mmCIF file with all atom_site columns, C-alpha atoms in Angstrom:
data_model
loop_
_atom_site.group_PDB
_atom_site.id
_atom_site.type_symbol
_atom_site.label_atom_id
_atom_site.label_alt_id
_atom_site.label_comp_id
_atom_site.label_asym_id
_atom_site.label_entity_id
_atom_site.label_seq_id
_atom_site.pdbx_PDB_ins_code
_atom_site.Cartn_x
_atom_site.Cartn_y
_atom_site.Cartn_z
_atom_site.occupancy
_atom_site.B_iso_or_equiv
_atom_site.pdbx_formal_charge
_atom_site.auth_seq_id
_atom_site.auth_comp_id
_atom_site.auth_asym_id
_atom_site.auth_atom_id
_atom_site.pdbx_PDB_model_num
ATOM 1   C CA . GLY A 1 1   ? -160.154 94.372  86.918  1.00 84.00 ? 1419 GLY A CA 1
ATOM 2   C CA . ASP A 1 2   ? -159.326 98.055  87.107  1.00 90.00 ? 1420 ASP A CA 1
ATOM 3   C CA . SER A 1 3   ? -155.850 99.209  86.127  1.00 93.00 ? 1421 SER A CA 1
ATOM 4   C CA . VAL A 1 4   ? -153.717 102.327 85.798  1.00 96.00 ? 1422 VAL A CA 1
ATOM 5   C CA . THR A 1 5   ? -150.712 102.734 83.512  1.00 97.00 ? 1423 THR A CA 1
ATOM 6   C CA . GLN A 1 6   ? -148.383 105.680 83.809  1.00 97.00 ? 1424 GLN A CA 1
ATOM 7   C CA . THR A 1 7   ? -145.081 106.919 82.395  1.00 95.00 ? 1425 THR A CA 1
ATOM 8   C CA . GLU A 1 8   ? -142.287 104.655 83.427  1.00 93.00 ? 1426 GLU A CA 1
ATOM 9   C CA . GLY A 1 9   ? -139.598 106.492 85.326  1.00 89.00 ? 1427 GLY A CA 1
ATOM 10  C CA . PRO A 1 10  ? -137.233 107.742 86.263  1.00 96.00 ? 1428 PRO A CA 1
ATOM 11  C CA . VAL A 1 11  ? -137.823 111.040 84.549  1.00 97.00 ? 1429 VAL A CA 1
ATOM 12  C CA . THR A 1 12  ? -135.109 113.672 84.708  1.00 97.00 ? 1430 THR A CA 1
ATOM 13  C CA . VAL A 1 13  ? -135.842 117.272 83.882  1.00 97.00 ? 1431 VAL A CA 1
ATOM 14  C CA . SER A 1 14  ? -134.090 120.589 84.355  1.00 97.00 ? 1432 SER A CA 1
ATOM 15  C CA . GLU A 1 15  ? -135.543 123.343 86.467  1.00 97.00 ? 1433 GLU A CA 1
ATOM 16  C CA . SER A 1 16  ? -138.013 125.631 84.630  1.00 97.00 ? 1434 SER A CA 1
ATOM 17  C CA . GLU A 1 17  ? -138.593 123.023 81.931  1.00 97.00 ? 1435 GLU A CA 1
ATOM 18  C CA . SER A 1 18  ? -142.021 121.524 81.353  1.00 98.00 ? 1436 SER A CA 1
ATOM 19  C CA . LEU A 1 19  ? -143.075 118.125 82.650  1.00 98.00 ? 1437 LEU A CA 1
ATOM 20  C CA . ILE A 1 20  ? -145.740 115.705 81.541  1.00 98.00 ? 1438 ILE A CA 1
ATOM 21  C CA . ILE A 1 21  ? -146.481 112.344 83.135  1.00 98.00 ? 1439 ILE A CA 1
ATOM 22  C CA . ASN A 1 22  ? -148.869 110.212 81.132  1.00 98.00 ? 1440 ASN A CA 1
ATOM 23  C CA . CYS A 1 23  ? -151.616 108.244 82.829  1.00 98.00 ? 1441 CYS A CA 1
ATOM 24  C CA . THR A 1 24  ? -154.218 106.016 81.217  1.00 98.00 ? 1442 THR A CA 1
ATOM 25  C CA . TYR A 1 25  ? -156.770 103.945 83.046  1.00 96.00 ? 1443 TYR A CA 1
ATOM 26  C CA . SER A 1 26  ? -159.148 101.070 82.606  1.00 95.00 ? 1444 SER A CA 1
ATOM 27  C CA . ALA A 1 27  ? -162.171 101.050 84.900  1.00 91.00 ? 1445 ALA A CA 1
ATOM 28  C CA . THR A 1 28  ? -164.100 97.834  84.440  1.00 86.00 ? 1446 THR A CA 1
ATOM 29  C CA . SER A 1 29  ? -165.755 97.729  87.866  1.00 81.00 ? 1447 SER A CA 1
ATOM 30  C CA . ILE A 1 30  ? -166.516 101.427 88.286  1.00 82.00 ? 1448 ILE A CA 1
ATOM 31  C CA . ALA A 1 31  ? -169.049 103.218 86.107  1.00 81.00 ? 1449 ALA A CA 1
ATOM 32  C CA . TYR A 1 32  ? -167.889 106.736 86.988  1.00 84.00 ? 1450 TYR A CA 1
ATOM 33  C CA . PRO A 1 33  ? -164.348 106.588 88.273  1.00 91.00 ? 1451 PRO A CA 1
ATOM 34  C CA . ASN A 1 34  ? -162.753 109.354 90.285  1.00 93.00 ? 1452 ASN A CA 1
ATOM 35  C CA . LEU A 1 35  ? -159.192 110.103 89.234  1.00 95.00 ? 1453 LEU A CA 1
ATOM 36  C CA . PHE A 1 36  ? -156.354 111.154 91.508  1.00 96.00 ? 1454 PHE A CA 1
ATOM 37  C CA . TRP A 1 37  ? -152.742 112.192 91.436  1.00 98.00 ? 1455 TRP A CA 1
ATOM 38  C CA . TYR A 1 38  ? -150.816 111.543 94.625  1.00 97.00 ? 1456 TYR A CA 1
ATOM 39  C CA . VAL A 1 39  ? -147.233 112.600 95.294  1.00 97.00 ? 1457 VAL A CA 1
ATOM 40  C CA . ARG A 1 40  ? -144.588 111.296 97.630  1.00 95.00 ? 1458 ARG A CA 1
ATOM 41  C CA . TYR A 1 41  ? -141.752 113.677 98.399  1.00 95.00 ? 1459 TYR A CA 1
ATOM 42  C CA . PRO A 1 42  ? -138.493 112.255 99.769  1.00 92.00 ? 1460 PRO A CA 1
ATOM 43  C CA . GLY A 1 43  ? -138.924 111.240 103.389 1.00 87.00 ? 1461 GLY A CA 1
ATOM 44  C CA . GLU A 1 44  ? -142.628 112.042 103.468 1.00 89.00 ? 1462 GLU A CA 1
ATOM 45  C CA . GLY A 1 45  ? -145.925 110.242 103.198 1.00 90.00 ? 1463 GLY A CA 1
ATOM 46  C CA . LEU A 1 46  ? -148.289 109.967 100.260 1.00 93.00 ? 1464 LEU A CA 1
ATOM 47  C CA . GLN A 1 47  ? -150.112 113.261 99.704  1.00 94.00 ? 1465 GLN A CA 1
ATOM 48  C CA . LEU A 1 48  ? -153.043 114.114 97.488  1.00 95.00 ? 1466 LEU A CA 1
ATOM 49  C CA . LEU A 1 49  ? -151.936 116.431 94.709  1.00 97.00 ? 1467 LEU A CA 1
ATOM 50  C CA . LEU A 1 50  ? -155.224 116.749 92.849  1.00 96.00 ? 1468 LEU A CA 1
ATOM 51  C CA . LYS A 1 51  ? -158.493 114.973 92.258  1.00 94.00 ? 1469 LYS A CA 1
ATOM 52  C CA . VAL A 1 52  ? -161.130 115.138 89.512  1.00 95.00 ? 1470 VAL A CA 1
ATOM 53  C CA . ILE A 1 53  ? -164.431 113.325 89.792  1.00 92.00 ? 1471 ILE A CA 1
ATOM 54  C CA . THR A 1 54  ? -166.207 114.479 86.631  1.00 93.00 ? 1472 THR A CA 1
ATOM 55  C CA . ALA A 1 55  ? -165.201 113.633 83.072  1.00 94.00 ? 1473 ALA A CA 1
ATOM 56  C CA . GLY A 1 56  ? -164.124 116.694 81.115  1.00 95.00 ? 1474 GLY A CA 1
ATOM 57  C CA . GLN A 1 57  ? -163.071 118.627 84.205  1.00 96.00 ? 1475 GLN A CA 1
ATOM 58  C CA . LYS A 1 58  ? -159.557 119.795 85.002  1.00 97.00 ? 1476 LYS A CA 1
ATOM 59  C CA . GLY A 1 59  ? -157.891 119.710 88.376  1.00 97.00 ? 1477 GLY A CA 1
ATOM 60  C CA . SER A 1 60  ? -154.986 121.895 89.388  1.00 97.00 ? 1478 SER A CA 1
ATOM 61  C CA . SER A 1 61  ? -152.699 122.277 92.359  1.00 97.00 ? 1479 SER A CA 1
ATOM 62  C CA . ARG A 1 62  ? -149.203 123.662 93.009  1.00 96.00 ? 1480 ARG A CA 1
ATOM 63  C CA . GLY A 1 63  ? -148.875 124.537 89.321  1.00 97.00 ? 1481 GLY A CA 1
ATOM 64  C CA . PHE A 1 64  ? -149.797 121.022 88.182  1.00 98.00 ? 1482 PHE A CA 1
ATOM 65  C CA . GLU A 1 65  ? -152.826 120.324 86.013  1.00 98.00 ? 1483 GLU A CA 1
ATOM 66  C CA . ALA A 1 66  ? -154.622 117.193 84.862  1.00 98.00 ? 1484 ALA A CA 1
ATOM 67  C CA . THR A 1 67  ? -157.734 116.831 82.726  1.00 98.00 ? 1485 THR A CA 1
ATOM 68  C CA . TYR A 1 68  ? -160.091 113.868 83.030  1.00 97.00 ? 1486 TYR A CA 1
ATOM 69  C CA . ASN A 1 69  ? -160.531 112.646 79.455  1.00 96.00 ? 1487 ASN A CA 1
ATOM 70  C CA . LYS A 1 70  ? -163.114 109.919 79.260  1.00 94.00 ? 1488 LYS A CA 1
ATOM 71  C CA . GLU A 1 71  ? -162.750 109.431 75.495  1.00 95.00 ? 1489 GLU A CA 1
ATOM 72  C CA . THR A 1 72  ? -159.062 108.613 75.672  1.00 96.00 ? 1490 THR A CA 1
ATOM 73  C CA . THR A 1 73  ? -159.302 107.254 79.268  1.00 96.00 ? 1491 THR A CA 1
ATOM 74  C CA . SER A 1 74  ? -156.416 109.484 80.213  1.00 97.00 ? 1492 SER A CA 1
ATOM 75  C CA . PHE A 1 75  ? -155.480 111.759 83.101  1.00 98.00 ? 1493 PHE A CA 1
ATOM 76  C CA . HIS A 1 76  ? -152.062 113.154 82.194  1.00 98.00 ? 1494 HIS A CA 1
ATOM 77  C CA . LEU A 1 77  ? -150.278 115.351 84.703  1.00 98.00 ? 1495 LEU A CA 1
ATOM 78  C CA . GLN A 1 78  ? -148.552 118.491 83.420  1.00 98.00 ? 1496 GLN A CA 1
ATOM 79  C CA . LYS A 1 79  ? -146.570 121.383 84.760  1.00 98.00 ? 1497 LYS A CA 1
ATOM 80  C CA . ALA A 1 80  ? -145.276 124.202 82.602  1.00 98.00 ? 1498 ALA A CA 1
ATOM 81  C CA . SER A 1 81  ? -142.205 125.032 84.664  1.00 98.00 ? 1499 SER A CA 1
ATOM 82  C CA . VAL A 1 82  ? -140.887 122.648 87.304  1.00 98.00 ? 1500 VAL A CA 1
ATOM 83  C CA . GLN A 1 83  ? -138.807 123.457 90.328  1.00 97.00 ? 1501 GLN A CA 1
ATOM 84  C CA . GLU A 1 84  ? -136.259 121.415 92.193  1.00 97.00 ? 1502 GLU A CA 1
ATOM 85  C CA . SER A 1 85  ? -138.821 120.981 94.987  1.00 97.00 ? 1503 SER A CA 1
ATOM 86  C CA . ASP A 1 86  ? -141.049 119.025 92.565  1.00 98.00 ? 1504 ASP A CA 1
ATOM 87  C CA . SER A 1 87  ? -138.644 116.088 92.744  1.00 98.00 ? 1505 SER A CA 1
ATOM 88  C CA . ALA A 1 88  ? -140.809 113.247 94.000  1.00 98.00 ? 1506 ALA A CA 1
ATOM 89  C CA . VAL A 1 89  ? -142.630 110.080 93.019  1.00 96.00 ? 1507 VAL A CA 1
ATOM 90  C CA . TYR A 1 90  ? -145.999 110.724 91.398  1.00 98.00 ? 1508 TYR A CA 1
ATOM 91  C CA . TYR A 1 91  ? -148.832 108.175 91.450  1.00 97.00 ? 1509 TYR A CA 1
ATOM 92  C CA . CYS A 1 92  ? -151.928 108.180 89.292  1.00 98.00 ? 1510 CYS A CA 1
ATOM 93  C CA . ALA A 1 93  ? -154.899 106.392 90.851  1.00 96.00 ? 1511 ALA A CA 1
ATOM 94  C CA . LEU A 1 94  ? -158.565 105.702 90.304  1.00 94.00 ? 1512 LEU A CA 1
ATOM 95  C CA . GLY A 1 95  ? -161.412 104.976 92.672  1.00 91.00 ? 1513 GLY A CA 1
ATOM 96  C CA . ASP A 1 96  ? -165.115 105.446 93.091  1.00 82.00 ? 1514 ASP A CA 1
ATOM 97  C CA . ASN A 1 97  ? -167.479 107.638 95.084  1.00 70.00 ? 1515 ASN A CA 1
ATOM 98  C CA . TYR A 1 98  ? -168.331 105.037 97.644  1.00 67.00 ? 1516 TYR A CA 1
ATOM 99  C CA . ALA A 1 99  ? -165.248 104.971 99.815  1.00 62.00 ? 1517 ALA A CA 1
ATOM 100 C CA . GLN A 1 100 ? -163.733 101.927 98.143  1.00 77.00 ? 1518 GLN A CA 1
ATOM 101 C CA . GLY A 1 101 ? -160.027 101.348 97.810  1.00 88.00 ? 1519 GLY A CA 1
ATOM 102 C CA . LEU A 1 102 ? -157.922 102.958 95.098  1.00 93.00 ? 1520 LEU A CA 1
ATOM 103 C CA . THR A 1 103 ? -156.117 101.355 92.194  1.00 94.00 ? 1521 THR A CA 1
ATOM 104 C CA . PHE A 1 104 ? -152.663 102.874 91.770  1.00 96.00 ? 1522 PHE A CA 1
ATOM 105 C CA . GLY A 1 105 ? -150.234 103.088 88.893  1.00 96.00 ? 1523 GLY A CA 1
ATOM 106 C CA . LEU A 1 106 ? -146.635 102.032 89.397  1.00 95.00 ? 1524 LEU A CA 1
ATOM 107 C CA . GLY A 1 107 ? -145.485 105.546 90.170  1.00 96.00 ? 1525 GLY A CA 1
ATOM 108 C CA . THR A 1 108 ? -143.144 107.829 88.244  1.00 97.00 ? 1526 THR A CA 1
ATOM 109 C CA . ARG A 1 109 ? -140.005 109.095 89.911  1.00 97.00 ? 1527 ARG A CA 1
ATOM 110 C CA . VAL A 1 110 ? -139.213 112.643 88.808  1.00 98.00 ? 1528 VAL A CA 1
ATOM 111 C CA . SER A 1 111 ? -135.884 114.297 89.474  1.00 98.00 ? 1529 SER A CA 1
ATOM 112 C CA . VAL A 1 112 ? -135.535 118.005 88.804  1.00 97.00 ? 1530 VAL A CA 1
ATOM 113 C CA . PHE A 1 113 ? -132.027 119.390 88.503  1.00 96.00 ? 1531 PHE A CA 1
ATOM 114 C CA . PRO A 1 114 ? -131.035 123.049 88.857  1.00 92.00 ? 1532 PRO A CA 1
ATOM 115 C CA . GLY B 2 1   ? -156.077 119.845 110.028 1.00 86.00 ? 35   GLY B CA 1
ATOM 116 C CA . ALA B 2 2   ? -156.867 116.270 109.134 1.00 90.00 ? 36   ALA B CA 1
ATOM 117 C CA . LEU B 2 3   ? -153.987 113.816 109.432 1.00 93.00 ? 37   LEU B CA 1
ATOM 118 C CA . VAL B 2 4   ? -153.331 110.113 109.470 1.00 95.00 ? 38   VAL B CA 1
ATOM 119 C CA . TYR B 2 5   ? -150.593 108.697 111.690 1.00 96.00 ? 39   TYR B CA 1
ATOM 120 C CA . GLN B 2 6   ? -149.136 105.266 111.294 1.00 97.00 ? 40   GLN B CA 1
ATOM 121 C CA . TYR B 2 7   ? -146.801 103.493 113.676 1.00 97.00 ? 41   TYR B CA 1
ATOM 122 C CA . PRO B 2 8   ? -144.360 102.101 113.851 1.00 97.00 ? 42   PRO B CA 1
ATOM 123 C CA . ARG B 2 9   ? -142.634 103.770 110.923 1.00 95.00 ? 43   ARG B CA 1
ATOM 124 C CA . ARG B 2 10  ? -140.219 100.891 110.527 1.00 96.00 ? 44   ARG B CA 1
ATOM 125 C CA . THR B 2 11  ? -140.090 97.441  111.956 1.00 96.00 ? 45   THR B CA 1
ATOM 126 C CA . ILE B 2 12  ? -138.087 94.273  111.562 1.00 96.00 ? 46   ILE B CA 1
ATOM 127 C CA . CYS B 2 13  ? -139.395 90.875  112.446 1.00 94.00 ? 47   CYS B CA 1
ATOM 128 C CA . LYS B 2 14  ? -138.046 87.362  112.260 1.00 96.00 ? 48   LYS B CA 1
ATOM 129 C CA . SER B 2 15  ? -139.428 85.048  109.626 1.00 96.00 ? 49   SER B CA 1
ATOM 130 C CA . GLY B 2 16  ? -142.496 83.238  110.962 1.00 96.00 ? 50   GLY B CA 1
ATOM 131 C CA . THR B 2 17  ? -143.345 85.830  113.590 1.00 97.00 ? 51   THR B CA 1
ATOM 132 C CA . SER B 2 18  ? -146.128 88.404  113.570 1.00 96.00 ? 52   SER B CA 1
ATOM 133 C CA . MET B 2 19  ? -146.189 92.142  113.533 1.00 97.00 ? 53   MET B CA 1
ATOM 134 C CA . ARG B 2 20  ? -148.986 94.602  114.341 1.00 98.00 ? 54   ARG B CA 1
ATOM 135 C CA . MET B 2 21  ? -149.257 98.064  112.825 1.00 98.00 ? 55   MET B CA 1
ATOM 136 C CA . GLU B 2 22  ? -151.584 100.867 113.751 1.00 98.00 ? 56   GLU B CA 1
ATOM 137 C CA . CYS B 2 23  ? -153.339 103.730 112.006 1.00 97.00 ? 57   CYS B CA 1
ATOM 138 C CA . GLN B 2 24  ? -154.763 106.781 113.743 1.00 97.00 ? 58   GLN B CA 1
ATOM 139 C CA . ALA B 2 25  ? -157.015 109.382 112.122 1.00 96.00 ? 59   ALA B CA 1
ATOM 140 C CA . VAL B 2 26  ? -156.778 112.855 113.638 1.00 96.00 ? 60   VAL B CA 1
ATOM 141 C CA . GLY B 2 27  ? -159.142 115.708 112.906 1.00 95.00 ? 61   GLY B CA 1
ATOM 142 C CA . PHE B 2 28  ? -161.731 113.701 111.018 1.00 94.00 ? 62   PHE B CA 1
ATOM 143 C CA . GLN B 2 29  ? -163.831 110.582 111.297 1.00 93.00 ? 63   GLN B CA 1
ATOM 144 C CA . ALA B 2 30  ? -162.430 107.631 109.412 1.00 92.00 ? 64   ALA B CA 1
ATOM 145 C CA . THR B 2 31  ? -165.601 105.914 108.289 1.00 90.00 ? 65   THR B CA 1
ATOM 146 C CA . SER B 2 32  ? -163.562 103.751 105.943 1.00 91.00 ? 66   SER B CA 1
ATOM 147 C CA . VAL B 2 33  ? -159.974 102.600 106.188 1.00 94.00 ? 67   VAL B CA 1
ATOM 148 C CA . ALA B 2 34  ? -158.096 100.836 103.421 1.00 95.00 ? 68   ALA B CA 1
ATOM 149 C CA . TRP B 2 35  ? -154.814 99.011  103.936 1.00 97.00 ? 69   TRP B CA 1
ATOM 150 C CA . TYR B 2 36  ? -152.299 98.747  101.105 1.00 97.00 ? 70   TYR B CA 1
ATOM 151 C CA . ARG B 2 37  ? -148.945 97.096  100.600 1.00 97.00 ? 71   ARG B CA 1
ATOM 152 C CA . GLN B 2 38  ? -146.164 98.273  98.323  1.00 95.00 ? 72   GLN B CA 1
ATOM 153 C CA . SER B 2 39  ? -143.796 95.399  97.742  1.00 94.00 ? 73   SER B CA 1
ATOM 154 C CA . PRO B 2 40  ? -140.332 96.096  96.308  1.00 91.00 ? 74   PRO B CA 1
ATOM 155 C CA . GLN B 2 41  ? -140.544 97.334  92.705  1.00 87.00 ? 75   GLN B CA 1
ATOM 156 C CA . LYS B 2 42  ? -144.337 97.287  92.773  1.00 90.00 ? 76   LYS B CA 1
ATOM 157 C CA . THR B 2 43  ? -147.157 99.754  93.251  1.00 91.00 ? 77   THR B CA 1
ATOM 158 C CA . PHE B 2 44  ? -149.568 100.042 96.149  1.00 94.00 ? 78   PHE B CA 1
ATOM 159 C CA . GLU B 2 45  ? -151.789 96.982  96.240  1.00 95.00 ? 79   GLU B CA 1
ATOM 160 C CA . LEU B 2 46  ? -155.069 97.024  98.140  1.00 95.00 ? 80   LEU B CA 1
ATOM 161 C CA . ILE B 2 47  ? -155.168 94.452  100.930 1.00 97.00 ? 81   ILE B CA 1
ATOM 162 C CA . ALA B 2 48  ? -158.563 95.135  102.437 1.00 96.00 ? 82   ALA B CA 1
ATOM 163 C CA . LEU B 2 49  ? -161.170 97.791  103.020 1.00 94.00 ? 83   LEU B CA 1
ATOM 164 C CA . SER B 2 50  ? -162.824 98.319  106.385 1.00 93.00 ? 84   SER B CA 1
ATOM 165 C CA . THR B 2 51  ? -165.980 100.383 106.671 1.00 88.00 ? 85   THR B CA 1
ATOM 166 C CA . VAL B 2 52  ? -167.608 101.091 109.999 1.00 82.00 ? 86   VAL B CA 1
ATOM 167 C CA . ASN B 2 53  ? -170.665 98.921  110.543 1.00 78.00 ? 87   ASN B CA 1
ATOM 168 C CA . SER B 2 54  ? -169.778 96.666  107.613 1.00 84.00 ? 88   SER B CA 1
ATOM 169 C CA . ALA B 2 55  ? -167.764 93.517  107.206 1.00 88.00 ? 89   ALA B CA 1
ATOM 170 C CA . ILE B 2 56  ? -164.108 93.941  106.249 1.00 93.00 ? 90   ILE B CA 1
ATOM 171 C CA . LYS B 2 57  ? -163.617 93.179  102.572 1.00 93.00 ? 91   LYS B CA 1
ATOM 172 C CA . TYR B 2 58  ? -160.373 91.493  101.566 1.00 96.00 ? 92   TYR B CA 1
ATOM 173 C CA . GLU B 2 59  ? -158.959 91.573  98.055  1.00 93.00 ? 93   GLU B CA 1
ATOM 174 C CA . GLN B 2 60  ? -157.938 88.498  96.163  1.00 91.00 ? 94   GLN B CA 1
ATOM 175 C CA . ASN B 2 61  ? -154.624 87.093  97.424  1.00 91.00 ? 95   ASN B CA 1
ATOM 176 C CA . PHE B 2 62  ? -155.162 88.571  100.894 1.00 96.00 ? 96   PHE B CA 1
ATOM 177 C CA . THR B 2 63  ? -157.052 86.874  103.734 1.00 97.00 ? 97   THR B CA 1
ATOM 178 C CA . GLN B 2 64  ? -158.269 87.672  107.201 1.00 96.00 ? 98   GLN B CA 1
ATOM 179 C CA . GLU B 2 65  ? -156.326 84.684  108.470 1.00 97.00 ? 99   GLU B CA 1
ATOM 180 C CA . LYS B 2 66  ? -153.081 86.294  107.307 1.00 97.00 ? 100  LYS B CA 1
ATOM 181 C CA . PHE B 2 67  ? -153.904 90.005  107.745 1.00 98.00 ? 101  PHE B CA 1
ATOM 182 C CA . PRO B 2 68  ? -156.482 90.405  110.524 1.00 97.00 ? 102  PRO B CA 1
ATOM 183 C CA . ILE B 2 69  ? -157.778 93.959  110.757 1.00 96.00 ? 103  ILE B CA 1
ATOM 184 C CA . SER B 2 70  ? -159.502 95.783  113.585 1.00 94.00 ? 104  SER B CA 1
ATOM 185 C CA . HIS B 2 71  ? -161.481 99.010  113.090 1.00 92.00 ? 105  HIS B CA 1
ATOM 186 C CA . PRO B 2 72  ? -163.136 99.544  116.484 1.00 91.00 ? 106  PRO B CA 1
ATOM 187 C CA . ASN B 2 73  ? -163.981 103.240 116.125 1.00 91.00 ? 107  ASN B CA 1
ATOM 188 C CA . LEU B 2 74  ? -163.854 106.225 113.780 1.00 92.00 ? 108  LEU B CA 1
ATOM 189 C CA . SER B 2 75  ? -160.294 107.169 114.643 1.00 94.00 ? 109  SER B CA 1
ATOM 190 C CA . PHE B 2 76  ? -158.346 103.940 114.831 1.00 95.00 ? 110  PHE B CA 1
ATOM 191 C CA . SER B 2 77  ? -157.517 100.839 112.841 1.00 95.00 ? 111  SER B CA 1
ATOM 192 C CA . SER B 2 78  ? -154.884 98.176  113.189 1.00 97.00 ? 112  SER B CA 1
ATOM 193 C CA . MET B 2 79  ? -153.649 95.361  111.003 1.00 98.00 ? 113  MET B CA 1
ATOM 194 C CA . THR B 2 80  ? -151.461 92.418  111.914 1.00 98.00 ? 114  THR B CA 1
ATOM 195 C CA . VAL B 2 81  ? -149.214 90.519  109.540 1.00 98.00 ? 115  VAL B CA 1
ATOM 196 C CA . LEU B 2 82  ? -149.297 86.983  110.869 1.00 97.00 ? 116  LEU B CA 1
ATOM 197 C CA . ASN B 2 83  ? -146.500 84.531  110.246 1.00 97.00 ? 117  ASN B CA 1
ATOM 198 C CA . ALA B 2 84  ? -144.500 86.989  108.184 1.00 96.00 ? 118  ALA B CA 1
ATOM 199 C CA . TYR B 2 85  ? -142.151 85.795  105.474 1.00 95.00 ? 119  TYR B CA 1
ATOM 200 C CA . LEU B 2 86  ? -139.903 87.469  102.939 1.00 95.00 ? 120  LEU B CA 1
ATOM 201 C CA . GLU B 2 87  ? -142.741 88.058  100.486 1.00 95.00 ? 121  GLU B CA 1
ATOM 202 C CA . ASP B 2 88  ? -144.495 90.179  103.137 1.00 97.00 ? 122  ASP B CA 1
ATOM 203 C CA . ARG B 2 89  ? -141.729 92.772  103.053 1.00 96.00 ? 123  ARG B CA 1
ATOM 204 C CA . GLY B 2 90  ? -142.726 96.215  101.971 1.00 97.00 ? 124  GLY B CA 1
ATOM 205 C CA . LEU B 2 91  ? -144.372 99.469  102.876 1.00 96.00 ? 125  LEU B CA 1
ATOM 206 C CA . TYR B 2 92  ? -147.828 99.162  104.415 1.00 97.00 ? 126  TYR B CA 1
ATOM 207 C CA . LEU B 2 93  ? -150.046 102.184 103.967 1.00 96.00 ? 127  LEU B CA 1
ATOM 208 C CA . CYS B 2 94  ? -153.259 103.093 105.688 1.00 96.00 ? 128  CYS B CA 1
ATOM 209 C CA . GLY B 2 95  ? -155.675 105.292 103.732 1.00 95.00 ? 129  GLY B CA 1
ATOM 210 C CA . ALA B 2 96  ? -158.644 106.751 105.596 1.00 94.00 ? 130  ALA B CA 1
ATOM 211 C CA . ARG B 2 97  ? -161.728 108.492 104.265 1.00 91.00 ? 131  ARG B CA 1
ATOM 212 C CA . GLU B 2 98  ? -164.409 110.435 106.041 1.00 88.00 ? 132  GLU B CA 1
ATOM 213 C CA . GLY B 2 99  ? -167.076 109.626 103.491 1.00 79.00 ? 133  GLY B CA 1
ATOM 214 C CA . ALA B 2 100 ? -168.076 109.383 99.883  1.00 71.00 ? 134  ALA B CA 1
ATOM 215 C CA . ASN B 2 101 ? -166.458 111.880 97.484  1.00 73.00 ? 135  ASN B CA 1
ATOM 216 C CA . GLN B 2 102 ? -163.596 112.423 99.912  1.00 82.00 ? 136  GLN B CA 1
ATOM 217 C CA . ALA B 2 103 ? -160.094 111.633 98.743  1.00 88.00 ? 137  ALA B CA 1
ATOM 218 C CA . PRO B 2 104 ? -158.336 109.221 101.085 1.00 91.00 ? 138  PRO B CA 1
ATOM 219 C CA . LEU B 2 105 ? -155.718 110.623 103.427 1.00 93.00 ? 139  LEU B CA 1
ATOM 220 C CA . PHE B 2 106 ? -152.666 108.459 103.887 1.00 95.00 ? 140  PHE B CA 1
ATOM 221 C CA . GLY B 2 107 ? -150.245 107.925 106.696 1.00 92.00 ? 141  GLY B CA 1
ATOM 222 C CA . GLU B 2 108 ? -146.508 107.755 106.117 1.00 93.00 ? 142  GLU B CA 1
ATOM 223 C CA . GLY B 2 109 ? -146.614 104.004 106.195 1.00 95.00 ? 143  GLY B CA 1
ATOM 224 C CA . THR B 2 110 ? -145.028 101.197 108.148 1.00 97.00 ? 144  THR B CA 1
ATOM 225 C CA . ARG B 2 111 ? -142.017 99.650  106.478 1.00 96.00 ? 145  ARG B CA 1
ATOM 226 C CA . LEU B 2 112 ? -141.722 95.979  107.295 1.00 97.00 ? 146  LEU B CA 1
ATOM 227 C CA . SER B 2 113 ? -138.497 94.049  106.904 1.00 97.00 ? 147  SER B CA 1
ATOM 228 C CA . VAL B 2 114 ? -138.416 90.304  107.479 1.00 96.00 ? 148  VAL B CA 1
ATOM 229 C CA . LEU B 2 115 ? -135.214 88.498  108.438 1.00 94.00 ? 149  LEU B CA 1
#
């Protein structure tokens, strides 16, 4: 079946430092997977951070970037300079175009300290 | 804007009893609704996918007999956890999509505790 593997947390980083959360995927049932990063801030629901549906494309949002790399089956999330407000749990996920369910990674808890 | 509401936010039920949770799409038409469970120390696991005008598709390890789902219109879905036991504890998420190429929107979840 499909699977997503991401950096095991918790990850602790100081404010204004860079952050990278690795994500690799295996899509055995989907020919052209869509890739997602969702984020869950403390006390809030799961929110879409960014989405990329085409291999080779980059998505960006709130200073975060992720590039869909089909060759390495990766979708790493990066931010050059984090803020305390970026403390959250980040989930990498894959799905298809046809409104099917998503396959999630385990989530990576990130804590940013001032 | 488009939002998904889930209620209740938290619930506790006695072992062997049942619990119903609801999912409301606001500002868009939820042509498909997926229900997930996050058990302690695990990720979100797909329970079933409901698409309007199609049969509800359950994933392996989840059955209609245990998790009956209703999706009567484009704004509402409900799921019941029948005969709940400790292994049913967790956060239940509803993810709704308006159509193909749309990222699912999620509610805040219903956290189920079983005594």
